[in-house]
Amino acid sequence: MRKIKLSSLLVFGLSILLVFFFQYCKHAPGLGAANPFGEDPYDAVGSFAVLLAPLGALLMLVRVFRPFPGGWPDDGQLLSILRSGAVSLLAVGVTLVADAAGLGRALLTSGFFPAAVPLAALVGGMALLLVFVTGIFAREISGRGLRAGKGPWKRAVAINALGLLTLVFYPPAWREGSVQGAIFTAALGMLILFGMVWASATVLLPGEEPFREDIFDDLAALLRGWKNGLGRFAVPLVAFEKLASAPWMKKLVEWFRPRRHRWHLVLVFAAATGLILLLPELLSEGIHPDLGRFLPVLAVFVGLGAAGVLLGYFLLGEYLGIY
């Protein structure tokens, strides 16, 4: 388990680095204003990837560090661990492909600009780190006897080719011509990210192993392991367990449990994600005094954020063993 734990930590670290990379390229002085992949559809790809990549990595961490009967995960648990990591790495990879496409397109259409060098260096550095972490992760897949090749390759090639061609040739006039065009362009970037990640993931780790546990089972096992390992220092966890055993808390947990009510939890999470995506805009620009202009912006951010979560959950929820 030591190697797979190291792999999970590297995947998580890379996913967090993606968040800093995305924010730096978008807001750093001298880079943000000149960044060609700071516009949709490229920006929309990154905006949803900085949510998907850490989520997949966090799922992997929880599942790797939870205790297992016999000390080792069964085939279904192992598959859910590796799938979580694969989704995280693919989200990083698709983001870098989109960024490279946006940067390359700008250089070909507008010529050289000073910010191109540091932006290319940042994208290249992230790509090298992705290759390094993916190499370590791939050894875990091959070492467990899992092989790609049974998944729908033709579908994956078609979706990835269509996504790449869209990123390269998408007309900027569609984005800049109207509010509807801007919304459509952002939604298209969202579709590209989730579509390419889903198509690639279902090929790389298809598998037919049914999951007998969901994320709530993983979290419960992790908390039990912490309580047993902390000894006398586990008082806060014991108090938490008492709270969790209260009848009203049990009802609340069951209401959110994906195995029982598939969409309850994700609907709350979707609304929260929309508000989280709006927060950076509020911090940088503030609330516009004209509510007639501010409320539509609020609706677009919350709506697109919620739509992205729902789309990702629809495509990847079962694949990741969330329900």
Coordinates of C-alpha atoms in Angstrom, one line a residue:
M1 CA 0.0 0.0 0.0
R2 CA 2.9 2.3 0.5
K3 CA 3.4 2.9 -3.3
I4 CA -0.2 3.5 -4.0
K5 CA -0.4 6.0 -1.0
L6 CA 2.6 7.9 -2.4
S7 CA 0.8 7.9 -5.8
S8 CA -2.3 9.3 -4.3
L9 CA -0.4 12.1 -2.5
L10 CA 1.3 13.0 -5.8
V11 CA -2.0 13.1 -7.7
F12 CA -3.5 15.3 -4.9
G13 CA -0.5 17.6 -5.0
L14 CA -0.7 18.0 -8.7
S15 CA -4.5 18.8 -8.5
I16 CA -3.8 21.6 -6.0
L17 CA -1.0 22.9 -8.1
L18 CA -3.4 23.1 -11.0
V19 CA -5.6 25.5 -9.0
F20 CA -2.6 27.8 -8.3
F21 CA -1.5 27.5 -12.0
F22 CA -5.0 28.5 -13.2
Q23 CA -5.3 31.4 -10.9
Y24 CA -1.8 32.7 -11.6
C25 CA -2.1 32.6 -15.3
K26 CA -5.4 34.4 -15.1
H27 CA -4.6 37.1 -12.6
A28 CA -0.8 37.6 -12.5
P29 CA 0.3 41.1 -13.6
G30 CA 1.5 41.1 -17.2
L31 CA 0.0 37.7 -17.8
G32 CA -3.7 37.9 -17.0
A33 CA -4.7 40.6 -19.5
A34 CA -2.6 39.0 -22.3
N35 CA -3.5 35.4 -21.6
P36 CA -5.2 33.9 -24.6
F37 CA -6.5 30.9 -22.7
G38 CA -8.0 33.2 -20.1
E39 CA -11.0 33.5 -22.4
D40 CA -13.8 30.9 -23.0
P41 CA -14.0 28.2 -24.1
Y42 CA -10.5 27.6 -22.7
D43 CA -11.2 29.4 -19.4
A44 CA -14.4 27.3 -18.9
V45 CA -12.3 24.1 -19.3
G46 CA -9.9 25.3 -16.6
S47 CA -12.7 26.6 -14.3
F48 CA -14.4 23.2 -14.1
A49 CA -11.1 21.3 -14.1
V50 CA -9.9 23.1 -10.9
L51 CA -13.0 21.6 -9.2
L52 CA -12.9 18.1 -10.8
A53 CA -9.2 17.4 -10.4
P54 CA -9.1 18.1 -6.6
L55 CA -12.3 16.2 -6.1
G56 CA -11.0 13.1 -7.9
A57 CA -7.7 13.3 -6.0
L58 CA -9.5 13.8 -2.7
L59 CA -11.7 10.7 -3.4
M60 CA -8.5 8.8 -4.1
L61 CA -6.9 10.0 -0.8
V62 CA -9.9 9.0 1.3
R63 CA -10.1 5.6 -0.3
V64 CA -6.4 4.9 0.0
F65 CA -6.0 5.9 3.6
R66 CA -9.2 4.3 5.0
P67 CA -8.7 0.9 6.7
F68 CA -9.6 -2.3 4.9
P69 CA -10.6 -5.7 6.2
G70 CA -7.4 -7.8 5.9
G71 CA -5.3 -4.6 5.3
W72 CA -5.9 -4.6 1.5
P73 CA -8.7 -3.3 -0.7
D74 CA -10.7 -5.9 -2.7
D75 CA -11.0 -5.6 -6.5
G76 CA -13.9 -3.2 -6.5
Q77 CA -12.3 -0.9 -3.9
L78 CA -9.0 -0.9 -5.8
L79 CA -10.7 0.0 -9.0
S80 CA -12.5 2.9 -7.3
I81 CA -9.2 4.2 -6.0
L82 CA -7.5 4.1 -9.4
R83 CA -10.5 5.5 -11.2
S84 CA -10.5 8.5 -8.8
G85 CA -6.9 9.2 -9.6
A86 CA -7.4 8.7 -13.3
V87 CA -10.2 11.3 -13.5
S88 CA -8.0 13.8 -11.6
L89 CA -5.1 13.3 -13.9
L90 CA -7.3 13.5 -17.0
A91 CA -8.8 16.8 -15.8
V92 CA -5.3 18.2 -15.5
G93 CA -4.4 16.9 -18.9
V94 CA -7.4 18.2 -20.7
T95 CA -6.9 21.6 -19.2
L96 CA -3.3 21.8 -20.4
V97 CA -4.4 20.6 -23.9
A98 CA -7.0 23.4 -23.9
D99 CA -4.4 26.0 -22.7
A100 CA -1.8 24.9 -25.3
A101 CA -4.5 25.1 -28.0
G102 CA -5.5 28.6 -27.0
L103 CA -1.8 29.7 -26.8
G104 CA -0.9 28.1 -30.1
R105 CA -3.9 29.6 -31.9
A106 CA -3.1 33.1 -30.6
L107 CA 0.5 32.8 -31.8
L108 CA -0.6 31.7 -35.3
T109 CA -3.3 34.3 -35.7
S110 CA -1.8 37.3 -33.9
G111 CA 1.9 36.7 -33.9
F112 CA 4.4 36.7 -31.0
F113 CA 3.6 38.6 -27.8
P114 CA 5.8 39.0 -24.7
A115 CA 3.6 37.1 -22.3
A116 CA 3.7 34.0 -24.6
V117 CA 7.1 32.9 -23.3
P118 CA 6.2 32.8 -19.5
L119 CA 2.8 31.3 -20.4
A120 CA 4.3 28.6 -22.5
A121 CA 6.9 27.9 -19.8
L122 CA 4.1 27.5 -17.2
V123 CA 2.1 25.2 -19.4
G124 CA 5.2 23.2 -20.3
G125 CA 6.2 22.9 -16.7
M126 CA 2.8 21.6 -15.7
A127 CA 2.9 19.2 -18.6
L128 CA 6.2 17.8 -17.4
L129 CA 4.8 17.3 -13.9
L130 CA 1.7 15.6 -15.3
V131 CA 3.9 13.2 -17.2
F132 CA 6.0 12.4 -14.1
V133 CA 3.0 11.8 -11.8
T134 CA 1.1 9.9 -14.6
G135 CA 4.1 7.6 -15.0
I136 CA 4.1 6.7 -11.3
F137 CA 0.3 6.3 -11.4
A138 CA 0.4 4.1 -14.5
R139 CA 2.8 1.7 -12.8
E140 CA 0.2 1.2 -10.1
I141 CA -2.4 0.3 -12.8
S142 CA -0.1 -2.2 -14.6
G143 CA 1.2 -3.6 -11.3
R144 CA -2.4 -4.5 -10.3
G145 CA -3.1 -6.5 -13.5
L146 CA -5.4 -3.8 -14.9
R147 CA -5.2 -3.1 -18.6
A148 CA -6.9 -0.7 -21.0
G149 CA -8.3 -2.0 -24.2
K150 CA -11.8 -3.2 -23.5
G151 CA -13.4 0.2 -23.5
P152 CA -15.1 2.0 -26.3
W153 CA -12.0 3.3 -28.1
K154 CA -13.8 4.6 -31.2
R155 CA -16.1 6.8 -29.1
A156 CA -13.1 8.1 -27.0
V157 CA -11.1 9.0 -30.2
A158 CA -14.1 10.7 -31.7
I159 CA -15.0 12.8 -28.6
N160 CA -11.4 13.8 -28.0
A161 CA -10.8 14.7 -31.6
L162 CA -14.0 16.8 -31.7
G163 CA -13.1 18.5 -28.5
L164 CA -9.6 19.4 -29.7
L165 CA -10.8 20.6 -33.1
T166 CA -13.3 22.8 -31.4
L167 CA -10.7 24.3 -29.2
V168 CA -8.4 25.0 -32.1
F169 CA -11.0 26.4 -34.6
Y170 CA -13.7 27.9 -32.4
P171 CA -14.7 31.4 -33.8
P172 CA -14.1 34.1 -31.2
A173 CA -16.9 36.2 -32.8
W174 CA -19.4 33.7 -31.5
R175 CA -18.2 34.5 -27.9
E176 CA -18.0 38.3 -28.4
G177 CA -21.1 38.9 -30.5
S178 CA -23.7 38.6 -27.7
V179 CA -24.5 37.6 -24.2
Q180 CA -26.1 34.4 -25.5
G181 CA -22.9 33.6 -27.4
A182 CA -20.7 34.1 -24.3
I183 CA -22.9 31.8 -22.3
F184 CA -22.9 29.2 -25.1
T185 CA -19.1 29.4 -25.3
A186 CA -18.7 28.8 -21.6
A187 CA -21.1 25.9 -21.7
L188 CA -19.2 24.4 -24.6
G189 CA -15.9 24.5 -22.6
M190 CA -17.7 22.7 -19.8
L191 CA -18.9 20.0 -22.2
I192 CA -15.4 19.6 -23.7
L193 CA -13.9 19.0 -20.3
F194 CA -16.4 16.5 -19.0
G195 CA -16.8 14.8 -22.3
M196 CA -13.1 14.3 -22.9
V197 CA -12.4 13.2 -19.3
W198 CA -15.4 10.8 -19.4
A199 CA -14.6 9.3 -22.8
S200 CA -10.9 8.8 -21.9
A201 CA -11.5 7.4 -18.4
T202 CA -14.0 4.8 -19.5
V203 CA -11.4 3.5 -21.9
L204 CA -8.4 3.6 -19.6
L205 CA -10.1 1.8 -16.7
P206 CA -13.4 0.4 -18.0
G207 CA -13.8 -2.6 -15.6
E208 CA -17.0 -4.4 -14.8
E209 CA -16.5 -4.8 -11.0
P210 CA -19.6 -3.7 -9.1
F211 CA -19.1 -1.3 -6.2
R212 CA -20.6 -2.5 -2.9
E213 CA -19.7 0.7 -1.1
D214 CA -20.2 4.4 -1.8
I215 CA -18.4 7.5 -0.6
F216 CA -20.3 7.5 2.7
D217 CA -18.9 4.0 3.5
D218 CA -15.4 5.2 2.7
L219 CA -15.7 8.2 5.0
A220 CA -17.2 6.1 7.8
A221 CA -14.3 3.6 7.5
L222 CA -11.8 6.4 7.5
L223 CA -13.3 7.9 10.7
R224 CA -13.3 4.5 12.4
G225 CA -9.6 4.1 11.5
W226 CA -8.7 7.5 13.0
K227 CA -10.6 6.8 16.2
N228 CA -8.9 3.5 16.7
G229 CA -5.5 5.0 15.9
L230 CA -5.7 8.1 18.1
G231 CA -6.6 6.3 21.3
R232 CA -7.3 8.8 24.1
F233 CA -7.0 11.7 21.7
A234 CA -10.0 10.5 19.8
V235 CA -12.5 12.3 22.1
P236 CA -13.6 14.8 19.4
L237 CA -14.3 11.8 17.1
V238 CA -16.3 10.0 19.8
A239 CA -18.4 13.2 20.3
F240 CA -18.9 13.3 16.5
E241 CA -20.0 9.7 16.5
K242 CA -22.5 10.4 19.3
L243 CA -23.9 13.3 17.2
A244 CA -24.0 11.1 14.1
S245 CA -26.0 8.5 16.0
A246 CA -28.7 10.9 16.9
P247 CA -32.0 10.0 15.2
W248 CA -32.3 13.4 13.4
M249 CA -28.7 13.2 12.1
K250 CA -29.3 9.6 10.8
K251 CA -32.4 10.9 8.9
L252 CA -30.4 13.8 7.5
V253 CA -27.5 11.5 6.4
E254 CA -29.9 9.0 4.8
W255 CA -31.6 11.9 3.0
F256 CA -28.2 12.8 1.5
R257 CA -26.9 9.3 0.9
P258 CA -26.3 8.7 -2.8
R259 CA -27.2 5.0 -2.6
R260 CA -30.7 5.9 -1.3
H261 CA -31.4 9.3 -2.9
R262 CA -29.1 9.6 -5.9
W263 CA -29.6 13.4 -6.6
H264 CA -30.2 15.0 -3.2
L265 CA -26.6 15.6 -2.2
V266 CA -25.4 16.6 -5.7
L267 CA -28.2 19.2 -6.1
V268 CA -27.0 21.0 -2.9
F269 CA -23.4 20.7 -4.0
A270 CA -24.3 22.0 -7.5
A271 CA -25.8 25.2 -6.0
A272 CA -22.9 25.7 -3.7
T273 CA -20.4 25.3 -6.6
G274 CA -22.2 27.9 -8.6
L275 CA -21.8 30.4 -5.7
I276 CA -18.1 29.4 -5.3
L277 CA -17.4 30.1 -9.0
L278 CA -19.0 33.5 -8.5
L279 CA -16.9 34.4 -5.4
P280 CA -13.6 35.3 -7.3
E281 CA -15.5 37.6 -9.5
L282 CA -17.1 39.3 -6.5
L283 CA -13.8 39.7 -4.8
S284 CA -12.1 41.2 -7.9
E285 CA -14.9 43.4 -9.2
G286 CA -17.3 43.8 -6.3
I287 CA -21.1 43.8 -6.5
H288 CA -22.3 46.1 -9.3
P289 CA -24.6 48.8 -8.0
D290 CA -27.0 48.2 -10.9
L291 CA -28.9 45.1 -9.8
G292 CA -30.4 44.8 -13.2
R293 CA -26.9 44.0 -14.5
F294 CA -25.6 42.1 -11.5
L295 CA -28.5 39.6 -11.1
P296 CA -28.2 38.2 -14.6
V297 CA -24.4 37.7 -14.0
L298 CA -25.2 36.0 -10.7
A299 CA -27.7 33.7 -12.5
V300 CA -25.3 32.8 -15.2
F301 CA -22.4 31.9 -12.8
V302 CA -24.7 29.9 -10.5
G303 CA -26.5 28.3 -13.4
L304 CA -23.3 27.2 -15.3
G305 CA -21.6 26.0 -12.1
A306 CA -24.6 24.0 -11.1
A307 CA -25.0 22.6 -14.7
G308 CA -21.3 21.5 -14.6
V309 CA -21.7 19.7 -11.4
L310 CA -24.8 17.9 -12.6
L311 CA -23.2 17.0 -15.9
G312 CA -20.1 15.7 -14.2
Y313 CA -22.1 13.7 -11.7
F314 CA -24.3 12.2 -14.5
L315 CA -21.3 11.1 -16.5
L316 CA -18.8 10.2 -13.7
G317 CA -20.9 9.6 -10.5
E318 CA -21.3 5.8 -11.0
Y319 CA -17.9 5.5 -12.6
L320 CA -16.2 7.0 -9.5
G321 CA -18.3 4.9 -7.1
I322 CA -20.0 7.9 -5.5
Y323 CA -23.3 6.0 -5.7

